[in-house]
CSV table of C-alpha atoms in Angstrom, one decimal:
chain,number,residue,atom,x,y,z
A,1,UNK,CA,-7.6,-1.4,-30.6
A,2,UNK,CA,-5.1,1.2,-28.7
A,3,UNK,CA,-1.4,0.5,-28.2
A,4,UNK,CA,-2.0,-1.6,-25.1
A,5,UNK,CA,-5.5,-3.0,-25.6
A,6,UNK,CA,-6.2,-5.8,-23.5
A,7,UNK,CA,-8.6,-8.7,-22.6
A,8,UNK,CA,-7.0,-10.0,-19.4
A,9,UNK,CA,-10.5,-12.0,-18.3
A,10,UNK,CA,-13.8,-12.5,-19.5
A,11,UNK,CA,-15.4,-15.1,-17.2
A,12,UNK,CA,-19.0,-16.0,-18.8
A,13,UNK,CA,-22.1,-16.0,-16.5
A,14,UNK,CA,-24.6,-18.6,-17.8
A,15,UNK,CA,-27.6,-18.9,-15.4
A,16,UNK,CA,-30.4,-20.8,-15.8
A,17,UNK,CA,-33.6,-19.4,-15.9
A,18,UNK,CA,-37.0,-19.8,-16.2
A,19,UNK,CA,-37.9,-22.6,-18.5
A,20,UNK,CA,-35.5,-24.6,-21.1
A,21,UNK,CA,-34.5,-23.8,-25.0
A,22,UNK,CA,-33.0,-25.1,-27.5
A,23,UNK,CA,-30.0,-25.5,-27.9
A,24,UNK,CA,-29.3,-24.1,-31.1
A,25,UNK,CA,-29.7,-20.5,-29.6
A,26,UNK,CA,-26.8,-21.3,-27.5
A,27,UNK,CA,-24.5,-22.7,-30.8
A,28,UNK,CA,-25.5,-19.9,-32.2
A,29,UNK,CA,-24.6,-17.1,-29.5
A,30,UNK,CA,-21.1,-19.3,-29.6
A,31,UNK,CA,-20.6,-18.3,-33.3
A,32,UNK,CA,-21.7,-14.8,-32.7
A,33,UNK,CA,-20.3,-14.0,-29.4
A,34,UNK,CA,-16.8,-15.5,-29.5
A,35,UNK,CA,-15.8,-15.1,-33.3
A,36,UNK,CA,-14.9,-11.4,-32.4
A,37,UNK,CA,-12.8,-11.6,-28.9
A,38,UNK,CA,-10.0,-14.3,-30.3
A,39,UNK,CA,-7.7,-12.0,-32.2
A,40,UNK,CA,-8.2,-9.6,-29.1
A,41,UNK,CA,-7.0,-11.9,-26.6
A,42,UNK,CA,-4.9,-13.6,-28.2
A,43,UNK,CA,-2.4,-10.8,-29.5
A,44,UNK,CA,-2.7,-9.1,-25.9
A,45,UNK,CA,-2.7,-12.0,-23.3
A,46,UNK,CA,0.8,-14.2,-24.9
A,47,UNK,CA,2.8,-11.7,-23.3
A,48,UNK,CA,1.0,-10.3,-20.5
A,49,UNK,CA,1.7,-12.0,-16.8
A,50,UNK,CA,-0.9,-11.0,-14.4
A,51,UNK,CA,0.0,-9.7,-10.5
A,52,UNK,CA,-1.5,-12.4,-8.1
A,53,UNK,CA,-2.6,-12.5,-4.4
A,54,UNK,CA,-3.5,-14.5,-1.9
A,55,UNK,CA,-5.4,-14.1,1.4
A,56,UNK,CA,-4.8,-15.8,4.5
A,57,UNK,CA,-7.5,-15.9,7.2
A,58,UNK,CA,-5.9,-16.7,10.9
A,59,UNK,CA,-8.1,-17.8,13.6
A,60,UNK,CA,-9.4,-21.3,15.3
A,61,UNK,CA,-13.0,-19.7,15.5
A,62,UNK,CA,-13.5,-19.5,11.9
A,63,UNK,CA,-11.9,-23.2,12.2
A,64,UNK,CA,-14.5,-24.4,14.6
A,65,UNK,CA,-17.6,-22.8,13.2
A,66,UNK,CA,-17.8,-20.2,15.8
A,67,UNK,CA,-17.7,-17.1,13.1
A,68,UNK,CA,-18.2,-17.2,9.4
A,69,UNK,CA,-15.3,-15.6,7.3
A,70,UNK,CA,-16.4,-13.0,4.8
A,71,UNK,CA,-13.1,-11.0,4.3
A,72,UNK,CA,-12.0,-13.4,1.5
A,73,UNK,CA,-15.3,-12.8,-0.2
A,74,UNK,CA,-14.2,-8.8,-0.2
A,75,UNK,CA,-10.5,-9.2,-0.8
A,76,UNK,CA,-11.7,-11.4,-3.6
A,77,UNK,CA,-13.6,-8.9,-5.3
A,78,UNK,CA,-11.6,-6.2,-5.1
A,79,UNK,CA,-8.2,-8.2,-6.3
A,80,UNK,CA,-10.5,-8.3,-9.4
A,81,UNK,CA,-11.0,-4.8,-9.3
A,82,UNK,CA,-7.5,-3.7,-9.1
A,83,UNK,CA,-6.2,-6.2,-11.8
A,84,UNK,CA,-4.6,-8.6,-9.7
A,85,UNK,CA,-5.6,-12.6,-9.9
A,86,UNK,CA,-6.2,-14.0,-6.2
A,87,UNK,CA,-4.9,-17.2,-6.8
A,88,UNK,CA,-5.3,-19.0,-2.9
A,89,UNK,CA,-7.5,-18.3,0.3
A,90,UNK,CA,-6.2,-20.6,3.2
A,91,UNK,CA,-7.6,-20.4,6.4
A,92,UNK,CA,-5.3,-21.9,9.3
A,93,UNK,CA,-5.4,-21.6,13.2
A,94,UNK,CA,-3.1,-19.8,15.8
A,95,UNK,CA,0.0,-21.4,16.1
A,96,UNK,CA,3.6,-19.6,15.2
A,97,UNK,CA,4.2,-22.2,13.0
A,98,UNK,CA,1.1,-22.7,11.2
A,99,UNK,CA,1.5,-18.5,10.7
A,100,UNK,CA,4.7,-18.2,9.6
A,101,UNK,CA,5.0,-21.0,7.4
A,102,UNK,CA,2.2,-20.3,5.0
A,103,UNK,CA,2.7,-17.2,5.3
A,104,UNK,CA,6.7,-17.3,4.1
A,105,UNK,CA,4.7,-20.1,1.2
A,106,UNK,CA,2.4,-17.6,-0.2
A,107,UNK,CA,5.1,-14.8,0.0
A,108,UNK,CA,7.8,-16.7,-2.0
A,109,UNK,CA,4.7,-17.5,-4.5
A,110,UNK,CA,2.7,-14.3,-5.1
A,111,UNK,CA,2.9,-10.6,-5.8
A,112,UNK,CA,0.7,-10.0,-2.8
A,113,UNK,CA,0.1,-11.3,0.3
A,114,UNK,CA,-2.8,-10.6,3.0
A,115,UNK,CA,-3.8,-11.8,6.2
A,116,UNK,CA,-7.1,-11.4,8.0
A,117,UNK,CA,-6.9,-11.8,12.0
A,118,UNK,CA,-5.0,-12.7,15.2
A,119,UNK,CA,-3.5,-8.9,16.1
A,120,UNK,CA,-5.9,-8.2,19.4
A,121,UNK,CA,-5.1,-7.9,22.8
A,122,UNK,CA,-5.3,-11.9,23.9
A,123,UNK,CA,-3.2,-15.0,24.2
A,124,UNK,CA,-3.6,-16.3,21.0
A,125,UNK,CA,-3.4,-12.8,19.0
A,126,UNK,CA,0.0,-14.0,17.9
A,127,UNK,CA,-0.1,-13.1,14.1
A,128,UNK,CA,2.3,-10.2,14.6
A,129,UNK,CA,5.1,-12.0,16.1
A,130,UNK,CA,3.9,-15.4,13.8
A,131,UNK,CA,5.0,-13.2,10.4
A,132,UNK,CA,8.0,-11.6,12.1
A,133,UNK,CA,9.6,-15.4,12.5
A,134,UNK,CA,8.7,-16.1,8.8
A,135,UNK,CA,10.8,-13.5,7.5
A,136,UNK,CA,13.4,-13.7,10.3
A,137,UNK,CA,12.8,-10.7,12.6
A,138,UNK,CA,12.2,-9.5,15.9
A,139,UNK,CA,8.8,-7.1,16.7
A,140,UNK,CA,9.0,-3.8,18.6
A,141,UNK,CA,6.5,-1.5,19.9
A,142,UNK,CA,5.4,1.2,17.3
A,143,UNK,CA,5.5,4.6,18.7
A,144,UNK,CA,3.1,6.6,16.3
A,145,UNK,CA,0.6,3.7,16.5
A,146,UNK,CA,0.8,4.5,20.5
A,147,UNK,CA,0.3,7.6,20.6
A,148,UNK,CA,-2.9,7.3,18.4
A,149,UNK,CA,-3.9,4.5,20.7
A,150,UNK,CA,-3.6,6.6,23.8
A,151,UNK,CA,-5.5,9.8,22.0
A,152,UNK,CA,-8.7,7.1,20.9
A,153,UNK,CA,-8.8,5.9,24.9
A,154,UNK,CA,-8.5,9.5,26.0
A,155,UNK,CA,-11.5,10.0,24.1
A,156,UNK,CA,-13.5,6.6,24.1
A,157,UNK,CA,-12.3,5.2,27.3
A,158,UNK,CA,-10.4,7.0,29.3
A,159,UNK,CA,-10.7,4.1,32.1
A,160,UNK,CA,-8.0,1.9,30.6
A,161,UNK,CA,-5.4,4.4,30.7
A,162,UNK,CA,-2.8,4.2,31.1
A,163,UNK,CA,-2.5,1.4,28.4
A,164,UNK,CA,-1.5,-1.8,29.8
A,165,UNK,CA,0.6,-4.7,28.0
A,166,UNK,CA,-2.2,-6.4,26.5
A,167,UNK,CA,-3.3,-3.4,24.8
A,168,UNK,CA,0.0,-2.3,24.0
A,169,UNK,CA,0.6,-5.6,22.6
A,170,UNK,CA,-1.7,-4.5,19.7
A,171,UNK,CA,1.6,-2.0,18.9
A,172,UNK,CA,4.0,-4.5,18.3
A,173,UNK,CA,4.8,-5.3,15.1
A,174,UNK,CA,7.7,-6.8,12.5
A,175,UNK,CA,10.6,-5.0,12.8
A,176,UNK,CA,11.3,-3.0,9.6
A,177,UNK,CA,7.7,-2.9,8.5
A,178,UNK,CA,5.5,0.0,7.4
A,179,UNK,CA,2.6,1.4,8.7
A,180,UNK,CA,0.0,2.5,6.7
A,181,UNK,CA,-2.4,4.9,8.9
A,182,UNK,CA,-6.4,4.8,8.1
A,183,UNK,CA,-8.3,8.2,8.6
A,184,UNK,CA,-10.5,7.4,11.6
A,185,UNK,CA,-8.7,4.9,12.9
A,186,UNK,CA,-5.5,3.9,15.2
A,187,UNK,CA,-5.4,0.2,14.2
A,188,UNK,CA,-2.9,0.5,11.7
A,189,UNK,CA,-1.9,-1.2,8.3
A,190,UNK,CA,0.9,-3.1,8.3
A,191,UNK,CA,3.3,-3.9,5.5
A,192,UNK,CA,6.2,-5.8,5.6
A,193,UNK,CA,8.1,-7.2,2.4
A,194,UNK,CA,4.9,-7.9,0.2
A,195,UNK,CA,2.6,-8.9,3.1
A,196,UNK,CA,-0.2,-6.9,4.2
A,197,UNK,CA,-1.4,-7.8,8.0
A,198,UNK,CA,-5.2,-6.7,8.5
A,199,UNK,CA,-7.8,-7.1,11.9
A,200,UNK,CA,-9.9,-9.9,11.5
A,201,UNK,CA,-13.4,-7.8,12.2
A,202,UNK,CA,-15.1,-7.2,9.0
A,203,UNK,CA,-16.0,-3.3,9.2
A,204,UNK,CA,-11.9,-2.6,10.3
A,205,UNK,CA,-10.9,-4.9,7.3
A,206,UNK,CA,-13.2,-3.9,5.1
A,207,UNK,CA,-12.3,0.1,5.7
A,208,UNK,CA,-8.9,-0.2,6.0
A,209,UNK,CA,-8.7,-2.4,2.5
A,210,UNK,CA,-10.8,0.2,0.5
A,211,UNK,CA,-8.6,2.9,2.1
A,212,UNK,CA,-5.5,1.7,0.9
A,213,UNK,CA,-6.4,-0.5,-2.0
A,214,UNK,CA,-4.2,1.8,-4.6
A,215,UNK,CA,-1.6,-0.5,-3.0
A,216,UNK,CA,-2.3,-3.5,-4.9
A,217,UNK,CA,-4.1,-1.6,-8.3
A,218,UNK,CA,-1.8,-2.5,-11.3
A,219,UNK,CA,-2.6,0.3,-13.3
A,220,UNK,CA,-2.1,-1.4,-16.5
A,221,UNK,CA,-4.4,-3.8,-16.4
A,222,UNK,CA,-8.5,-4.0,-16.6
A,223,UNK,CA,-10.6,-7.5,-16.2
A,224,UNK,CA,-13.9,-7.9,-18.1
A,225,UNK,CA,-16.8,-9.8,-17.6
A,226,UNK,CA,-19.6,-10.4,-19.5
A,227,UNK,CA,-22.6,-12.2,-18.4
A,228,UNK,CA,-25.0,-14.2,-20.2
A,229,UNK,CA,-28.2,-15.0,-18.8
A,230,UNK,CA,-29.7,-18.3,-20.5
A,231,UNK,CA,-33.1,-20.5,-20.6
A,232,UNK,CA,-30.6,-23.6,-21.0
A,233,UNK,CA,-29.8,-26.0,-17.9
A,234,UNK,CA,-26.1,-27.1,-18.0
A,235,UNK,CA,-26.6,-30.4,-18.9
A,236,UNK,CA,-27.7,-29.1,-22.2
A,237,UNK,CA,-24.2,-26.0,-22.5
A,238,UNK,CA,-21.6,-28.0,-21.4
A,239,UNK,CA,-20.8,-29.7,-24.6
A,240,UNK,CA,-20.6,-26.0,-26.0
A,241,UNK,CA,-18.9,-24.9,-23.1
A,242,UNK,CA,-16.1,-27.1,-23.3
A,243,UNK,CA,-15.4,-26.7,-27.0
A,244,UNK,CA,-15.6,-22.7,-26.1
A,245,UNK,CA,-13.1,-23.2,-23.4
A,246,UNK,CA,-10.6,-25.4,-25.4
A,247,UNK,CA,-10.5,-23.2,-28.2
A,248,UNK,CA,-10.4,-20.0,-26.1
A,249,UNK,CA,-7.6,-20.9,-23.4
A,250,UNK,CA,-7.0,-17.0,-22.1
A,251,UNK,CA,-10.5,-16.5,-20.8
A,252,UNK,CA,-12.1,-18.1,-18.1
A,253,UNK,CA,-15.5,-19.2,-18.8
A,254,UNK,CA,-18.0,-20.6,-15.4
A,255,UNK,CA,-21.5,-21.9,-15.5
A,256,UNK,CA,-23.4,-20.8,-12.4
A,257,UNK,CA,-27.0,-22.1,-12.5
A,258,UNK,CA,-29.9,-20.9,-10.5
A,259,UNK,CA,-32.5,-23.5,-9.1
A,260,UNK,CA,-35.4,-21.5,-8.6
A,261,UNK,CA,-38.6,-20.3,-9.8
A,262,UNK,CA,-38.7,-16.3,-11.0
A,263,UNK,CA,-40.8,-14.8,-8.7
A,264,UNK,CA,-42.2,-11.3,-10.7
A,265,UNK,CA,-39.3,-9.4,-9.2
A,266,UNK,CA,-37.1,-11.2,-11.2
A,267,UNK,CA,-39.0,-11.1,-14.4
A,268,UNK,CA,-39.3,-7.3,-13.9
A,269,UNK,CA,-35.8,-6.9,-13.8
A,270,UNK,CA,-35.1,-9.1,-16.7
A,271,UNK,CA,-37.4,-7.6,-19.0
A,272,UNK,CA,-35.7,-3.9,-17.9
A,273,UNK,CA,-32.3,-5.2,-18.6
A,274,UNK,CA,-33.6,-6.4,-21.9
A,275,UNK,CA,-35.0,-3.1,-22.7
A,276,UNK,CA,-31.6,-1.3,-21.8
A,277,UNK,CA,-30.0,-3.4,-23.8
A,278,UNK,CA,-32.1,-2.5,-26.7
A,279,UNK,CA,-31.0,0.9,-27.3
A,280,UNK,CA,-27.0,-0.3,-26.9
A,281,UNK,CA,-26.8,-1.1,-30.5
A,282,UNK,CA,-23.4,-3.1,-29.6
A,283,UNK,CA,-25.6,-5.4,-27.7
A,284,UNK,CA,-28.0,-6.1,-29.9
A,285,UNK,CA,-26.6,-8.7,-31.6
A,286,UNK,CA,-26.3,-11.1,-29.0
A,287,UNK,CA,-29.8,-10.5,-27.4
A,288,UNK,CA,-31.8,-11.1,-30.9
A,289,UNK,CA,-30.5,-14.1,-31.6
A,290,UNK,CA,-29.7,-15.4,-27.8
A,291,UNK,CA,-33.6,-14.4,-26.6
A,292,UNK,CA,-32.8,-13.6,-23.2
A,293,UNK,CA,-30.1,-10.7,-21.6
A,294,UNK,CA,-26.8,-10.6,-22.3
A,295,UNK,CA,-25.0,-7.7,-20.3
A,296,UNK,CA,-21.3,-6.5,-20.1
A,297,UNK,CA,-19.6,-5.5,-17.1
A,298,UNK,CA,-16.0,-3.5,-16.8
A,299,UNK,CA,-14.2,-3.7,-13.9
A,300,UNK,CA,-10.7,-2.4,-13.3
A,301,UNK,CA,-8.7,0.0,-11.7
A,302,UNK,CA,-11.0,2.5,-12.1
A,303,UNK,CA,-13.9,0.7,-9.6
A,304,UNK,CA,-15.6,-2.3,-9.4
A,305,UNK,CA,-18.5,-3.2,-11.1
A,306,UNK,CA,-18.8,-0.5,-13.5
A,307,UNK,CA,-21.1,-1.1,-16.9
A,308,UNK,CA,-20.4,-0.7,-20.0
A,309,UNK,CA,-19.0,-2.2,-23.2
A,310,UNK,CA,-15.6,-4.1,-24.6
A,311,UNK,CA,-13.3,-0.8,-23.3
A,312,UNK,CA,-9.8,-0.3,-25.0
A,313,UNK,CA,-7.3,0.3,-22.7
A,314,UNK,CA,-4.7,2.6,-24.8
């Protein structure tokens, strides 16, 4: 297994397709598919304790309807790409208090801490100053993030120079926090204690996250997934599913059904799945006795979303 081999989470994907089976395929794939992960997790998980995060997205318009939030979606899925367990996503409106107070919460509770939204140019862009009170401090303007602001309007927009308070207000930040600087971009990172202060606008979070994501990768650590794709409604698994998840307490096993009819797409795709798995002879297994797909994903510190098998981590 490797020296530090590790099975930190092996949520199970079991979507329903197509038309139903029995349900002996499924007590049977629980035999088959299980028997061989305990003694993995079990030796590796009693003495592991997972980093965790949390995310909280500022603003009354995602409140009121006005704007859909999809930076918890992304922060979600690369915590589980780095190794790290996102344990909350809160989303609260723009008030000091509101800010600092969840914000000192979640810091006091997690490992890591980020924020999506409320550091523009307006009235109610108050997230800056709303995390300075929860840890106490002051904000000052950032020099460096200035002068990068003054070199983009030089460039972009040279009409609103010079820079006026509003805009300089988009400088002024916690005292004693870093600034992490994003290649192509003024708008910087900012890190104070174990919070991370992000725009609210998808592209700037989503570039600036993926720019300095090494910030939150624990190195040590890899999740796994494995999917299973079934003919079974739930109705039918969650007997199995529940004695699976009692006897297996370290992994965390979901049932996400499907309620549609395959259009010829889908069978496609299933039937080239099913041929892939055919010549992974670890697979095989599973698929003869299962009947429909059963894939393997690793994901990690090394990228999300990657294929392949059980990896050791050594």
């Amino acid at each position: 297994m490797g020296k530090q081999a590790r099975l930190c989470q092996m949520p199970i994907w079991l979507a329903r397709r197509f038309n139903h089976h029995s349900i002996s395929c499924f007590h049977s794939l629980e035999t088959r598919f299980f028997s061989h992960l305990k003694p993995v997790f079990f030796s590796t998980m009693a003495t592991r304790k997972l980093k965790t995060a949390a995310a909280v997205i500022i603003g009354d318009e995602v409140l009121k309807g006005k704007i859909q939030d999809t930076n918890s979606h992304l922060f979600a899925k690369l915590m589980y790409s780095c190794g790290v367990e996102l344990k909350r996503i809160e989303t609260i409106g723009d008030t000091f208090d509101e800010i600092s107070s969840t914000v000192k919460r979640l810091s006091d509770t997690h490992d890591y801490v980020v924020t999506s939204g409320g550091i523009g140019p307006t009235h109610d862009d108050i997230t800056y100053e709303g995390i300075a009170r929860a840890f106490g401090v002051g904000v000052e303007h950032h020099q460096p993030t200035l002068r990068l602001m003054e070199e983009f309007y030089k460039v972009k927009n040279p009409s609103a120079l010079p820079m006026n308070e509003a805009r300089k207000r988009m400088a002024l930040i916690p005292i004693g926090s870093k600034c992490l600087v994003t290649e192509g971009l003024w708008v910087p990172l900012v890190n104070i204690k174990n919070v991370y202060i992000l725009p609210g606008v998808p592209h700037l979070f989503e570039k600036m996250l993926r720019a300095h994501v090494a910030e939150f990768v624990d190195p040590s650590v890899t999740f796994y997934r494995r999917f299973v794709y079934t003919l079974l409604p739930e109705g039918d698994l969650a007997a199995a599913l529940t004695k699976i998840a009692a006897e297996t307490p370290a992994v965390a096993i979901g049932s996400y059904p499907r309620i549609l009819t395959a259009t010829l797409a889908e069978k496609s795709a299933l039937h080239l799945i099913e041929k892939s798995i055919e010549n992974r002879p670890e697979f095989r297994h599973n698929v003869s006795t299962f009947g429909t797909v059963c894939v393997s994903v690793g994901g990690g510190g090394g990228g999300e979303g990657k294929r392949g098998g059980m990896k050791k981590k050594k």
